Short mmCIF file of C-alpha atoms in Angstrom, two decimals:
data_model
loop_
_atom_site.label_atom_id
_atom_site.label_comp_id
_atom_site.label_asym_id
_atom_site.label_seq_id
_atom_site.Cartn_x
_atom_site.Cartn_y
_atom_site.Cartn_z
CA UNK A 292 6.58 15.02 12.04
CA UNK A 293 4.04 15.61 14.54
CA UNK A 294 0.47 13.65 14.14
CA UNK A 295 2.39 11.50 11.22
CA UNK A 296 0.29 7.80 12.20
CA UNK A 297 2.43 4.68 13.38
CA UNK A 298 4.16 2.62 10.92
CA UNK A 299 2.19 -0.81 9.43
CA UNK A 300 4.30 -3.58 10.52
CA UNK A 301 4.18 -6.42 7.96
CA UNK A 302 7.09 -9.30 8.90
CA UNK A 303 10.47 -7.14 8.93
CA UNK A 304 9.10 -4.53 6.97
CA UNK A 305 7.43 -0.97 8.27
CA UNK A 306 5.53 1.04 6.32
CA UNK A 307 3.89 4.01 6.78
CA UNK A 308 0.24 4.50 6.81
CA UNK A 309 0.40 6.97 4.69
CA UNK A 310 1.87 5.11 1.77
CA UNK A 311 -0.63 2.33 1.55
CA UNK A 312 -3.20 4.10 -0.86
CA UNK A 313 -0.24 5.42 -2.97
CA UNK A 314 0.98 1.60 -2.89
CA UNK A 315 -2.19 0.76 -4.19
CA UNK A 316 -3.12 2.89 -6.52
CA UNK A 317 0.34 2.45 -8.10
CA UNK A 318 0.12 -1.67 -7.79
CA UNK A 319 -3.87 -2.07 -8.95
CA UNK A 320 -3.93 0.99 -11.59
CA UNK A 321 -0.35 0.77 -13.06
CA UNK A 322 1.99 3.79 -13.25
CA UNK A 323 0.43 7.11 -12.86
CA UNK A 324 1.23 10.65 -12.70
CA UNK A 325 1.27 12.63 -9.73
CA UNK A 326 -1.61 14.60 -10.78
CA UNK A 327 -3.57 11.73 -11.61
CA UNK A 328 -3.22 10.01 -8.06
CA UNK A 329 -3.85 13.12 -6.73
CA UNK A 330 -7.19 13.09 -8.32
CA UNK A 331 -7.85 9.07 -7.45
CA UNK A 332 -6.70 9.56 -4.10
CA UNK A 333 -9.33 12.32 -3.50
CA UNK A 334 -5.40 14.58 -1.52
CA UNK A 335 -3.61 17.27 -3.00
CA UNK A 336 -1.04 17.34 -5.29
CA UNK A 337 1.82 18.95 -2.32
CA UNK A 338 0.58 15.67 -0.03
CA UNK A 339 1.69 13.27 -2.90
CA UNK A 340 4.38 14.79 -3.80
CA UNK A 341 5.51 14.71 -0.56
CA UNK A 342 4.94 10.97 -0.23
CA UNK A 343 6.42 10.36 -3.25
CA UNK A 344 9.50 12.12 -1.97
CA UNK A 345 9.89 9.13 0.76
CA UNK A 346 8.50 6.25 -1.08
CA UNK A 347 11.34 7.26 -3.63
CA UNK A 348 14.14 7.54 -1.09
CA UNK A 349 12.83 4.46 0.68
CA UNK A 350 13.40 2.74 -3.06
CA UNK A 351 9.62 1.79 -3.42
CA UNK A 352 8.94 3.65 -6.48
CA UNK A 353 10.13 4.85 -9.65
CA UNK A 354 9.53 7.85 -12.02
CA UNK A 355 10.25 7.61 -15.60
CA UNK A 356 9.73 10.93 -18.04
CA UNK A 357 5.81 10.52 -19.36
CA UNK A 358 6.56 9.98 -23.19
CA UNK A 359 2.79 11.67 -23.96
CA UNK A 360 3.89 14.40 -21.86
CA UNK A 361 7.29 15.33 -21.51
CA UNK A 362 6.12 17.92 -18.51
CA UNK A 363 5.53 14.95 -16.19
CA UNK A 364 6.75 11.93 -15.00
CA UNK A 365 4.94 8.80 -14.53
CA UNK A 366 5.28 6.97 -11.18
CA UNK A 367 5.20 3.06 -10.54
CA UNK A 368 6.06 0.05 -8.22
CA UNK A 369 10.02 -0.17 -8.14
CA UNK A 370 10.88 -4.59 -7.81
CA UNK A 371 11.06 -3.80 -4.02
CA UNK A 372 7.97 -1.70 -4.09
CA UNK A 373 6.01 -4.79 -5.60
CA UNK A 374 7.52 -7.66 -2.96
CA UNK A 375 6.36 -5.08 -0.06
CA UNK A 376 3.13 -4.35 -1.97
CA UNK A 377 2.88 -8.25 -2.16
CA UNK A 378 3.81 -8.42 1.60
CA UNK A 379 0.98 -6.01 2.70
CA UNK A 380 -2.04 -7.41 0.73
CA UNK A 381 -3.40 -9.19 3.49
CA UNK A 382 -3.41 -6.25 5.46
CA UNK A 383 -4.87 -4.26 2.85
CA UNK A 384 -7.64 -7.02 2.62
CA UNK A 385 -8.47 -7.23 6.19
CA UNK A 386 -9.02 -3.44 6.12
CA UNK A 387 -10.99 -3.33 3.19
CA UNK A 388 -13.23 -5.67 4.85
#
């Protein structure tokens, strides 16, 4: 996609910039709707649910049916999601900063 940022390299693995708030959200605030990180995240629903879109086919998250609403689906850190997240908290850290 055009004006799409250059991947974060951390060791072997890249991630895109766009994923590291989703990443964090999901790994500091526990599993979430896409409505609600919409709403933390301060983007629009269509933006996350695009990025949910690859962070699911990249096998980073997972969505299980909300059992408080059956309408949505609640996202969170797959095992591989939570070793990268792991991975990319120094990053995070030294950007906070």
């Amino acid at each position: 996609m055009q004006g799409e940022s250059p991947p974060v390299i951390a060791g072997d693995a890249r991630v895109e910039q766009r994923w590291l708030g989703f990443l964090s959200q999901l790994a500091w605030e526990g599993p979430q709707s896409v409505g609600t990180l919409a709403a933390s995240l301060g983007i629009s629903h269509a933006s996350v649910s695009e990025t949910r879109k690859s962070l699911q086919k990249a096998g980073l998250i997972v969505a299980k049916a909300n059992a408080e609403d059956g309408r949505t689906a609640l996202l969170r850190l797959s095992p591989a999601g939570k070793r990268l997240f792991a991975r990319i908290t120094p990053i995070l850290k030294v950007l906070r900063a």
